[in-house]
Coordinates of C-alpha atoms and ligand atoms in Angstrom, one line a residue:
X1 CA 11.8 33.0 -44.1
X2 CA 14.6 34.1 -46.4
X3 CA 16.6 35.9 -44.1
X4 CA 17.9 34.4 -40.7
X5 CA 17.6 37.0 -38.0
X6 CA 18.5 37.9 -34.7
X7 CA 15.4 40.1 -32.7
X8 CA 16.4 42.1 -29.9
X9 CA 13.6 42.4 -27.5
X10 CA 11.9 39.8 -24.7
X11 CA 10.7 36.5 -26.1
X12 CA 7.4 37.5 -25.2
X13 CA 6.4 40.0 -27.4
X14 CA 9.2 39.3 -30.3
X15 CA 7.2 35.5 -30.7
X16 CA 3.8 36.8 -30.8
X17 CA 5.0 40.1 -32.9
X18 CA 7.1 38.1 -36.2
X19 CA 7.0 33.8 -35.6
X20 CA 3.9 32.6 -37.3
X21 CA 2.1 29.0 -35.9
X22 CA 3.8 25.5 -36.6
X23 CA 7.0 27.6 -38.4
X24 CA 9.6 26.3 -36.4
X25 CA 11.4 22.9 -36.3
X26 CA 13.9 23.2 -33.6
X27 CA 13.7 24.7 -30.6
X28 CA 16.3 25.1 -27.9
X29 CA 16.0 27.1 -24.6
X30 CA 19.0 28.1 -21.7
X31 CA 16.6 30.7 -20.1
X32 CA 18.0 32.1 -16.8
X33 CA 17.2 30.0 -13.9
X34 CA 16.2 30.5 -10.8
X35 CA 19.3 30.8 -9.0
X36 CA 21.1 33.0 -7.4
X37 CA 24.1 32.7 -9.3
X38 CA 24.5 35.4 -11.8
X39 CA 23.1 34.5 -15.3
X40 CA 21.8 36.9 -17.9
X41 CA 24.7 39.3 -18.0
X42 CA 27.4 39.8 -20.2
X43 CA 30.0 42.3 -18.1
X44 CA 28.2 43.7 -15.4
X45 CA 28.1 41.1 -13.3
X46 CA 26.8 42.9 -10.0
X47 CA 23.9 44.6 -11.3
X48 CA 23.0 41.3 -13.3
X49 CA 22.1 39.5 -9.5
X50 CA 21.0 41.7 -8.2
X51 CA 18.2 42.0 -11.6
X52 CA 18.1 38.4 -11.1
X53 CA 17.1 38.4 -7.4
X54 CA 14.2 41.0 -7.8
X55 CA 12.8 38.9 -11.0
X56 CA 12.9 35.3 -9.5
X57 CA 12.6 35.2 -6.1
X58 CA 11.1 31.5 -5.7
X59 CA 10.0 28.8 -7.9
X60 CA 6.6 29.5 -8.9
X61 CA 7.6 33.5 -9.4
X62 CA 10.1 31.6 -11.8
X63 CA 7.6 29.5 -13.2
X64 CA 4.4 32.3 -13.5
X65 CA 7.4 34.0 -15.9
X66 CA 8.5 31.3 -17.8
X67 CA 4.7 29.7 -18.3
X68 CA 3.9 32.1 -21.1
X69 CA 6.8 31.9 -22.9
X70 CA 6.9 28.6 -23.0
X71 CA 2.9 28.6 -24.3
X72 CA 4.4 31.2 -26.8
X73 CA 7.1 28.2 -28.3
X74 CA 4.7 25.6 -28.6
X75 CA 2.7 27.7 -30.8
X76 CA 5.4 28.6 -32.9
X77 CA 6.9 24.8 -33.2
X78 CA 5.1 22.6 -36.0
X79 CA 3.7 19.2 -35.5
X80 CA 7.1 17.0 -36.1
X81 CA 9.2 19.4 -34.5
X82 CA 11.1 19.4 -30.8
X83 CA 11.9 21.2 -27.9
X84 CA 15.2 21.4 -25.5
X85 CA 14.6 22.9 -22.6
X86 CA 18.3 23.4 -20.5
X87 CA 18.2 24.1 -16.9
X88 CA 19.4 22.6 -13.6
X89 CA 18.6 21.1 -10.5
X90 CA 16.7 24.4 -9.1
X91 CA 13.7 24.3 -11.4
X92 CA 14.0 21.3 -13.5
X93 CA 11.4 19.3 -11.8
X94 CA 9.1 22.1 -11.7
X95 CA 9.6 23.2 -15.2
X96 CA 8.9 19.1 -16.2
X97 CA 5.5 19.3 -14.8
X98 CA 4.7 22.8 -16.4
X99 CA 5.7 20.9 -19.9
X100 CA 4.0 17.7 -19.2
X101 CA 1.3 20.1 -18.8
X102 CA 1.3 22.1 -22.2
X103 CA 2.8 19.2 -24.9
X104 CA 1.6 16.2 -22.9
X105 CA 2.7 13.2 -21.3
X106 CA 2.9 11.1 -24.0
X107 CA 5.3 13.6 -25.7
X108 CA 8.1 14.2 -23.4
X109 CA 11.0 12.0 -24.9
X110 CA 13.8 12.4 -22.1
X111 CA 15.7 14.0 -19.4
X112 CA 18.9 14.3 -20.6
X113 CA 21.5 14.5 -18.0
X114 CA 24.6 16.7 -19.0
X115 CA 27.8 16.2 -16.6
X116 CA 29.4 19.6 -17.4
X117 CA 32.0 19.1 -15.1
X118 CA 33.4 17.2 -12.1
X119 CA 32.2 19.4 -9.6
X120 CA 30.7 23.2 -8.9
X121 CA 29.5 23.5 -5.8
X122 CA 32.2 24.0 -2.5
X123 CA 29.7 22.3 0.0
X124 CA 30.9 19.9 1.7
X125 CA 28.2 18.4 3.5
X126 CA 26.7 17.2 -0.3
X127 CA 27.5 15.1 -3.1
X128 CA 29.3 17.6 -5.5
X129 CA 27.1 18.9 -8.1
X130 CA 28.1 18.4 -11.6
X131 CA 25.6 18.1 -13.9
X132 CA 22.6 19.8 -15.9
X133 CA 19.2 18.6 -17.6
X134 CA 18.3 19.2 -20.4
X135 CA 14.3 18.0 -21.2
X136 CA 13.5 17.0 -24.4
X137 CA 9.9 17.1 -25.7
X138 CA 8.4 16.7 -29.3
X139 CA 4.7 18.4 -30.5
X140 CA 3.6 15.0 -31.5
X141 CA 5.1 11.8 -32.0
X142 CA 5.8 11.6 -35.6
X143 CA 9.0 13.4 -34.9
X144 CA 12.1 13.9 -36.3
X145 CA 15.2 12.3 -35.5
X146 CA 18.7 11.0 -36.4
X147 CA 20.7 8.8 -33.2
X148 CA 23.7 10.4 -32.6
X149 CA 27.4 8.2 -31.8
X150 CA 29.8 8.5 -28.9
X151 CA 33.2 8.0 -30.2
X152 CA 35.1 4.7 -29.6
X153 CA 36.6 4.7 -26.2
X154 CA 40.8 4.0 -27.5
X155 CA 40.2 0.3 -25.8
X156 CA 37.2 -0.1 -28.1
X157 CA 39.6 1.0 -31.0
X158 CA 42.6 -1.1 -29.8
X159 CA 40.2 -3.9 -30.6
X160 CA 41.1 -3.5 -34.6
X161 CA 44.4 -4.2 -34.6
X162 CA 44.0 -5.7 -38.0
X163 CA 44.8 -4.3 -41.1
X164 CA 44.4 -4.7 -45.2
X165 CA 43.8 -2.4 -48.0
X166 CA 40.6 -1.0 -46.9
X167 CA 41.5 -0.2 -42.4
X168 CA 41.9 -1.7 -39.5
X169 CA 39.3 -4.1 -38.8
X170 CA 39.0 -6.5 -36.0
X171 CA 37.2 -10.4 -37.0
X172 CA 34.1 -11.4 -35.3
X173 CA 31.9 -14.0 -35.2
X174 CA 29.4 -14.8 -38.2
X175 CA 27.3 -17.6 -35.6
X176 CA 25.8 -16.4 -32.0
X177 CA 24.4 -18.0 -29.7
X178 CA 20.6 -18.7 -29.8
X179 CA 18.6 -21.3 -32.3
X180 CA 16.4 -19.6 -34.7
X181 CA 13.3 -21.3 -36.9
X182 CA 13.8 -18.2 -39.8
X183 CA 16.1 -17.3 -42.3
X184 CA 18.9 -17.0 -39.9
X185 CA 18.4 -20.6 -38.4
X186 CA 18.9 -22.4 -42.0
X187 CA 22.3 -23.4 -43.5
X188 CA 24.7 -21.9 -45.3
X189 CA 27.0 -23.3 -47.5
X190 CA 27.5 -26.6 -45.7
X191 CA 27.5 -25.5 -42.3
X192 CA 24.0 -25.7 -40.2
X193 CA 24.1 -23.2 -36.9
X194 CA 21.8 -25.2 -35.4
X195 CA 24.3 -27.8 -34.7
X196 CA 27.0 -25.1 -33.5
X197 CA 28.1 -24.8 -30.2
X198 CA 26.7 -26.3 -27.2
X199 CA 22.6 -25.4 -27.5
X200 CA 22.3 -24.5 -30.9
X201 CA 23.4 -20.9 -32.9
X202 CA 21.9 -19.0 -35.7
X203 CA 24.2 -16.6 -38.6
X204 CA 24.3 -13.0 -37.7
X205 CA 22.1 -12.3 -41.0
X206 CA 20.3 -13.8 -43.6
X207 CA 22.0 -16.2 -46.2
X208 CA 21.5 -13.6 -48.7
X209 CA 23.0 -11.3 -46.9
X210 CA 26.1 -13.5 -46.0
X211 CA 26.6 -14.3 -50.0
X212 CA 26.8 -10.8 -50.8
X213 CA 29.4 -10.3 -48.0
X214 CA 31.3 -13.3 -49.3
X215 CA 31.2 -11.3 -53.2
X216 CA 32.7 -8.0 -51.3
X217 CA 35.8 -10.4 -50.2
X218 CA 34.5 -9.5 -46.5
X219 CA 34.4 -13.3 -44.9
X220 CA 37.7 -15.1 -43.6
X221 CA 37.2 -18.9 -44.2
X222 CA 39.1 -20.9 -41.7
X223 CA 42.1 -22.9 -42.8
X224 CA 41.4 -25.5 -40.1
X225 CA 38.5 -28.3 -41.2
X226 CA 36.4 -27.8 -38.4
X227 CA 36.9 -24.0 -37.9
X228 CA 34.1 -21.9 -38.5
X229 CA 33.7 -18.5 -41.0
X230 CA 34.1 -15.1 -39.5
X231 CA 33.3 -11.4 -40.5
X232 CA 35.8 -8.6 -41.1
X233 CA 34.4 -5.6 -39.0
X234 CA 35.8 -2.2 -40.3
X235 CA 36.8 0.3 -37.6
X236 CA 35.4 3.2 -40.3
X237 CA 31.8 0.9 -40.2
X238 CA 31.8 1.5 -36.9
X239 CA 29.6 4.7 -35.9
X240 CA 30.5 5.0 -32.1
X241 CA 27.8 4.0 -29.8
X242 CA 24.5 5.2 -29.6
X243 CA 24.4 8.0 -27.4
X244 CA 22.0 7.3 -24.0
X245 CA 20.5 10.2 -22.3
X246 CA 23.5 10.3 -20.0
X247 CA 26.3 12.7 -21.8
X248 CA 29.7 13.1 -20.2
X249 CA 31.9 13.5 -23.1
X250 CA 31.2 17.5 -23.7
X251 CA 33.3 19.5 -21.4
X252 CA 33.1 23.0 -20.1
X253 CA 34.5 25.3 -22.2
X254 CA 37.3 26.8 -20.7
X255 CA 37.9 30.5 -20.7
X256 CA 41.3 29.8 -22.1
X257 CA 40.0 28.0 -25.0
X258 CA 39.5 29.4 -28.5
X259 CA 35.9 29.2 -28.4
X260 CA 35.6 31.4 -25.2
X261 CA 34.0 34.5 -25.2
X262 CA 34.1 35.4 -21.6
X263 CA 30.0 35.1 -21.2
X264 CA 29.4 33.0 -18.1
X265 CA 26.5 31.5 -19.0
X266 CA 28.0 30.1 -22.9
X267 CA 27.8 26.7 -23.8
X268 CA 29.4 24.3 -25.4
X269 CA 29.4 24.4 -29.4
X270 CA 29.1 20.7 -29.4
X271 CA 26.5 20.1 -27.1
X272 CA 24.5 22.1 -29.3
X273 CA 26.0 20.7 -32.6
X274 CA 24.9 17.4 -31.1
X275 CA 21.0 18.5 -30.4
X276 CA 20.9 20.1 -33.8
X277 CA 22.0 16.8 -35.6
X278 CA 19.7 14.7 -33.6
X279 CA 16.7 16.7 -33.5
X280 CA 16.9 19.0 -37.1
X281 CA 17.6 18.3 -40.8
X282 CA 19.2 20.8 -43.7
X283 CA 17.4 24.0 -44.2
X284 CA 15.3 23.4 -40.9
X285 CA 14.3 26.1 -38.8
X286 CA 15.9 26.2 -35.5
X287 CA 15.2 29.0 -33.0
X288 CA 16.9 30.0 -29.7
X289 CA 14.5 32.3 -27.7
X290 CA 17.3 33.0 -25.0
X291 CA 20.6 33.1 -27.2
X292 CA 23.2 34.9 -25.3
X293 CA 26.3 35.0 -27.3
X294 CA 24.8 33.1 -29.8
X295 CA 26.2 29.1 -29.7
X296 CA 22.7 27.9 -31.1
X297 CA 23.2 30.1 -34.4
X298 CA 26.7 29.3 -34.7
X299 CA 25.8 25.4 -34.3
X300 CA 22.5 25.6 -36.7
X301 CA 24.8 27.8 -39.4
X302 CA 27.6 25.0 -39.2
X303 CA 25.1 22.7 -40.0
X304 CA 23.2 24.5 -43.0
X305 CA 19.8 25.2 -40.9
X306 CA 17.9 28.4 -41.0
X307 CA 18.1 30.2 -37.5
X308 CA 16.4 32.6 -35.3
X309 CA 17.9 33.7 -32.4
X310 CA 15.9 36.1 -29.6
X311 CA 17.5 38.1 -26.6
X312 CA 16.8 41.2 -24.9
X313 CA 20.3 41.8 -23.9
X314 CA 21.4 44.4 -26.6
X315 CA 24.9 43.1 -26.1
X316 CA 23.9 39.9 -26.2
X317 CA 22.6 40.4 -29.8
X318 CA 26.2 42.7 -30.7
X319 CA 28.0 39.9 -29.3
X320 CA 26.2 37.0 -31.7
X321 CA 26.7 38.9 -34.8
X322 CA 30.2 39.6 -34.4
X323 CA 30.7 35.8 -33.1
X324 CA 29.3 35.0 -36.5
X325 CA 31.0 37.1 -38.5
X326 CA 34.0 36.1 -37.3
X327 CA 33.7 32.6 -36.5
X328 CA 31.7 31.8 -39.6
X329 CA 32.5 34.9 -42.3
X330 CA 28.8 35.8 -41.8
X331 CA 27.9 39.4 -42.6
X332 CA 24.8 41.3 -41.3
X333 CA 22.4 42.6 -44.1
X334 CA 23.9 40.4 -46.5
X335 CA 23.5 36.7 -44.5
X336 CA 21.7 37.9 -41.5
X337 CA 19.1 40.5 -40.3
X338 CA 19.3 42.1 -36.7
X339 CA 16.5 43.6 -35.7
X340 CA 15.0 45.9 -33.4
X341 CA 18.4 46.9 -31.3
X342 CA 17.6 50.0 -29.8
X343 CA 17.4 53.4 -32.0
X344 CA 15.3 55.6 -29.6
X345 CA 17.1 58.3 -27.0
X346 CA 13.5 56.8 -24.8
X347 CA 14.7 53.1 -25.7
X348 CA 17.8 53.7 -24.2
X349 CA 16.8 56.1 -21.4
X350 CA 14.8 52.3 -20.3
X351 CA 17.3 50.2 -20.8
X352 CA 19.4 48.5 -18.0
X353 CA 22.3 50.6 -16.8
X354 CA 24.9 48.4 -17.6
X355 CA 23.0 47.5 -21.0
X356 CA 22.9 51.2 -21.8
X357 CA 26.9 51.7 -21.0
X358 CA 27.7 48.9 -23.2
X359 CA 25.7 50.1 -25.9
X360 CA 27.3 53.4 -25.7
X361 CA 30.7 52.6 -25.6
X362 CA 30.3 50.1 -28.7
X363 CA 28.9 52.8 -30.3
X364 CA 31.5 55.1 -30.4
X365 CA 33.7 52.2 -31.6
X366 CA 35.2 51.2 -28.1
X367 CA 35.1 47.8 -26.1
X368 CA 33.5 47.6 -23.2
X369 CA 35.2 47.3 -19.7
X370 CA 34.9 43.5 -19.0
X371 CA 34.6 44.3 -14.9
X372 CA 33.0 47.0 -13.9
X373 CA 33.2 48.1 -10.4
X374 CA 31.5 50.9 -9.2
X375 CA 32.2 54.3 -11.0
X376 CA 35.5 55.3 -10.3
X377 CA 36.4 52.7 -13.5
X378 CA 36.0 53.7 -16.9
X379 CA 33.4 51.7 -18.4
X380 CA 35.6 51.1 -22.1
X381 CA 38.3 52.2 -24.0
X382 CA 38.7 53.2 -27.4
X383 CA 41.6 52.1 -29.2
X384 CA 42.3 54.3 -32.2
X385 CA 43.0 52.2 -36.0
X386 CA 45.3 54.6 -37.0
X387 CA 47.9 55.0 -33.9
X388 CA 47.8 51.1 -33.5
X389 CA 48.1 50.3 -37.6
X390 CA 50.9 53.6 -38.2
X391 CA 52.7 52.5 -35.1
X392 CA 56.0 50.9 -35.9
X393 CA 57.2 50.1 -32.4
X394 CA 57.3 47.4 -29.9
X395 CA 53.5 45.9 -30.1
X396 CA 52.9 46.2 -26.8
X397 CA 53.3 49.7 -26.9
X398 CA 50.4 49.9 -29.3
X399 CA 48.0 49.0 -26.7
X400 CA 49.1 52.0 -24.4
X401 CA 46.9 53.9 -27.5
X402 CA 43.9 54.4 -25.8
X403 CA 41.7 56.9 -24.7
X404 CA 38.8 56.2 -21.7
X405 CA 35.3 56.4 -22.3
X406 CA 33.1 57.4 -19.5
X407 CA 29.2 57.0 -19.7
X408 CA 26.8 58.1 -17.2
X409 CA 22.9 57.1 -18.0
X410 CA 21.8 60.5 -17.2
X411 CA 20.0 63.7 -18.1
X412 CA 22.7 66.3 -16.7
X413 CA 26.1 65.5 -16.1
X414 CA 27.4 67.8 -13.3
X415 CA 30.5 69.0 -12.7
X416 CA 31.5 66.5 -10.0
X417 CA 31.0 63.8 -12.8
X418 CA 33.7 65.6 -14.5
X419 CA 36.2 66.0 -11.8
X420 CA 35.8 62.3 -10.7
X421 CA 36.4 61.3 -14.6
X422 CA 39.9 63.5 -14.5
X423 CA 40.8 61.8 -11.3
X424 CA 40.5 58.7 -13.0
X425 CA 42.6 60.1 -16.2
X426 CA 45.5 61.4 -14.8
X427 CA 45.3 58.4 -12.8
X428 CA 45.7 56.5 -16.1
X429 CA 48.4 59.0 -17.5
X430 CA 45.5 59.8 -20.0
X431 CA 45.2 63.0 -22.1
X432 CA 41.8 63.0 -24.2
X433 CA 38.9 60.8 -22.9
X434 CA 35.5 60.9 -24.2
X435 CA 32.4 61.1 -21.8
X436 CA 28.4 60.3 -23.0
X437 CA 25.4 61.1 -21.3
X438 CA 22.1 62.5 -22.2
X439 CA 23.0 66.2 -21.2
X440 CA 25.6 68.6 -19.7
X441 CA 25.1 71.1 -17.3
X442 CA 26.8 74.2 -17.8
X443 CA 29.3 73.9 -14.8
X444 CA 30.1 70.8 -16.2
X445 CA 30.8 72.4 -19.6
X446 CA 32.6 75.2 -18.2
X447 CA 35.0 72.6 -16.1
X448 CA 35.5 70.8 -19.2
X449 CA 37.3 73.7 -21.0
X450 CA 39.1 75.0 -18.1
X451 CA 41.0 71.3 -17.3
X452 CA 41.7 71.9 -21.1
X453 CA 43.3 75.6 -21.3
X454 CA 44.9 74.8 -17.9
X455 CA 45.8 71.5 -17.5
X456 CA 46.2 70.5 -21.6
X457 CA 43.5 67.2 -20.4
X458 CA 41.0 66.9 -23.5
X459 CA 37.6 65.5 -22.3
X460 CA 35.5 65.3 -25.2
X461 CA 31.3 65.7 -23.8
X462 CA 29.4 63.7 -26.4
X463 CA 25.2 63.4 -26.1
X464 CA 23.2 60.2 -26.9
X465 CA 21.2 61.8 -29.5
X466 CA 24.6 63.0 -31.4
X467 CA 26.2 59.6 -30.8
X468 CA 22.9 57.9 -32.8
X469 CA 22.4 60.5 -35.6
X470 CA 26.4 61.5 -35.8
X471 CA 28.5 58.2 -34.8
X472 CA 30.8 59.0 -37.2
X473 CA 31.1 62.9 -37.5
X474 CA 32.0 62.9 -33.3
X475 CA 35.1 60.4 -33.9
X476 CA 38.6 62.1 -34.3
Ligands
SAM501 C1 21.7 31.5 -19.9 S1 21.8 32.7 -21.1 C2 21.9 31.8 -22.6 C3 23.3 31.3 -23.0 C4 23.3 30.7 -24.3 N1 22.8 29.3 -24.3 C5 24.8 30.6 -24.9 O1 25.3 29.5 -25.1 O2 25.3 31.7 -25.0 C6 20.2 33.4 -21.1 C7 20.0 34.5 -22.0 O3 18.6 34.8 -22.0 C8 18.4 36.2 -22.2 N2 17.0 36.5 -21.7 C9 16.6 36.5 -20.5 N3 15.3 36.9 -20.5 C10 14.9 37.1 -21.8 C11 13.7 37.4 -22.4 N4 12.6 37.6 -21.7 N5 13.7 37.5 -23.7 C12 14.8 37.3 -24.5 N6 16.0 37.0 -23.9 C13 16.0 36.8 -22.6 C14 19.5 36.8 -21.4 O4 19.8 38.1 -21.9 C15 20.7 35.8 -21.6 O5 21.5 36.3 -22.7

């Protein structure tokens, strides 16, 4: 693999279609679950449940779908590498039986509970529910895997209130508790820990250990006879504790926040930051068979892993390569492949109605509306370079530069499309707008030049197929 890449396309056929056997060394999975809260969507949020809803009805419909896919990863993840599998309380305990099933027993590793938040739910009658799983499995057990730290709570840091040359450091005890018969039991320069404290001690290491110490200037002898020698403990020694499968210091992100994208289902960059440090090493292949907007890639580039991302949401795929670009200076072709968007007019005549809108309207250089309700909104707007950059005014009257874009997912548009869509401009004190579809009729046509000689409103009629072979040549 020379080339990370982003496939647009269900998991299903992409895996069997381009990932070889054993290729992959990290795998990480946020697959929709079976809820009815609204998952896979980007804008369209109503038409996203309501996909949801017919796909996943129960459980096992759930799990029939997910079984394959999840045969499909296992195949593709080589014999040290592991598999995080996030979901929730809806499906988790199925989904732990279905992979005790395909990697084993003896290979799940743990349940890692996520607290994502103080609460969610607004039932009452419940404990509040707050948290997600996330199941970790490995293909064998010669695995890799590097413990990750919890940062020092500020009481745990307090503790070094010490200070020299080198940090704060706190002083701690070079005897504990406990006789030993080994190295540790012997004495050390004069002093036996057998005979410390009330049953016996031992030293904390070996004497060799403790001489070399001694050389780095590390041990504080006591000035009182009797007193006995302690250890200078650096605060920048100090790697946090050891992280247990029970994570509550990664927050929501919060739509305000800089890492936001405005994707419901996004996760947090460090919760996957932390997965990819524990579970993946430099130039590792991680994969993400569900991606979204992408916080897998972004983690796994960070980090200097090789990445695959999969997701059959076109946007999806739009969205990860410009959060790359942007977030990470990555360019596509040059850094990054993305393959198998959608070229076709047949591709996109099959594609989900708010997919296809999305695609259209980024394709003639607009942004998508983030709401869409019903028709009677336009569904983007495109905000010309040149008004916006030659404007020398007040900025926010740049952003009155706009024209709507109206797309309709059909064959013929009719001439009651167009009237609704000059509704909806003069509405918007608009003067040119831009329509797509796959055809006009020729009422529709005709109306279009008449609100133009008569009422000076400029709708410009543009067809799929022009749109993918002449993107450029229909832009003013
Ligand atoms: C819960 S989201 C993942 C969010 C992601 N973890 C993030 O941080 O952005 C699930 C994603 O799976 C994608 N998806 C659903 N079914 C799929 C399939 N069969 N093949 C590929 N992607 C799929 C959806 O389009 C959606 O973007």
């Amino acid at each position: 693999m020379d080339k990370n890449i982003i496939y647009c396309g269900d998991n299903l056929e992409v895996l069997p279609k381009y990932i070889p056997d054993d290729s992959v060394d990290l795998i990480y999975i946020d697959p929709p679950f079976n809820t009815s809260r609204q998952y896979e969507v980007f804008w369209g949020e109503a038409q996203e449940r309501r996909s949801f809803e017919d796909r996943f009805g129960d459980a096992m419909t759930y799990l029939e779908w997910m079984r394959p896919r999840i045969k499909e990863l296992y195949r593709v993840l080589n014999s040290s590498g592991s598999f995080y599998y996030h979901c929730d309380w809806h499906a988790s305990h199925y989904i732990k039986l279905e992979l005790d099933r395909i990697f084993g027993f003896d290979n799940f590793r743990n349940e890692i509970v996520w607290r994502r938040s103080q609460t969610r739910s607004s039932i009452s009658k419940i404990f509040k529910r707050s948290h997600d799983i996330i199941l970790f499995y490995t293909k064998s057990p010669k695995y890799k895997f590097t413990m990750q730290y919890k940062g020092l709570s500020e009481a745990s840091k307090k503790l070094y209130e010490r200070f020299d040359d080198k940090g704060h450091y706190q002083l701690v005890p070079l005897i504990v508790s406990g006789t030993r018969k080994g190295e540790t039991g012997k004495e050390w320069r004069g002093i036996d820990p057998n005979k410390c404290g009330k049953s016996g001690s031992h030293w904390l290491t070996k004497p060799s250990n403790l001489e070399e110490y001694d050389k780095k200037g590390v041990i504080v002898w006591p000035k009182k006879k009797d007193g006995l020698p302690r250890l200078k403990y650096y605060l920048s020694d100090n790697k946090g504790v050891p992280l247990t499968d029970s994570w509550d210091d990664i927050d929501l992100i919060q739509s305000s926040s800089d890492e936001s994208l405005g994707y419901p289902t996004q996760k947090p960059l460090a919760l996957l930051e932390r997965i990819i440090k524990a579970s993946s090493k430099e130039n590792d292949i991680v994969l993400d068979a569900f991606c979204g907007c992408g916080t897998t890639l972004e983690a796994a580039a960070k980090y200097k892993r090789r990445w695959i991302g999969i997701d059959f949401s076109p946007t999806a795929c739009r969205v990860m390569a410009e959060r790359l670009e942007k977030r990470l200076g990555l360019k596509e072709e040059t850094d990054f492949i993305l393959k198998d968007m959608p070229k076709t007019v047949e591709q996109l005549h099959r594609m989900p109605h708010f997919e296809f809108q999305n695609w259209a309207v980024v394709a003639l250089g607009g942004i998508p509306n983030k709401v869409k309700v019903g028709d009677y909104g336009i569904d983007g707007r495109l905000y010309l370079a040149d008004v916006v950059k030659e404007h020398k005014g007040d900025f926010f009257e740049t952003l009155d530069k706009w024209y709507p874009i109206q797309v309709k997912q059909v064959n013929k548009v009719g001439r009651p499309d167009i009237d609704k869509f000059q509704t909806t401009m003069r509405r918007d004190k608009r003067t040119k707008g831009y329509f797509v579809a796959f055809g006009y009729s020729q009422d529709s046509i005709k109306e279009i030049k008449r609100a133009q000689t008569v009422e000076g409103l400029d709708i410009v009629p543009i067809t799929v197929d022009e749109l993918l072979n002449f993107e450029k040549s229909v832009l003013p």
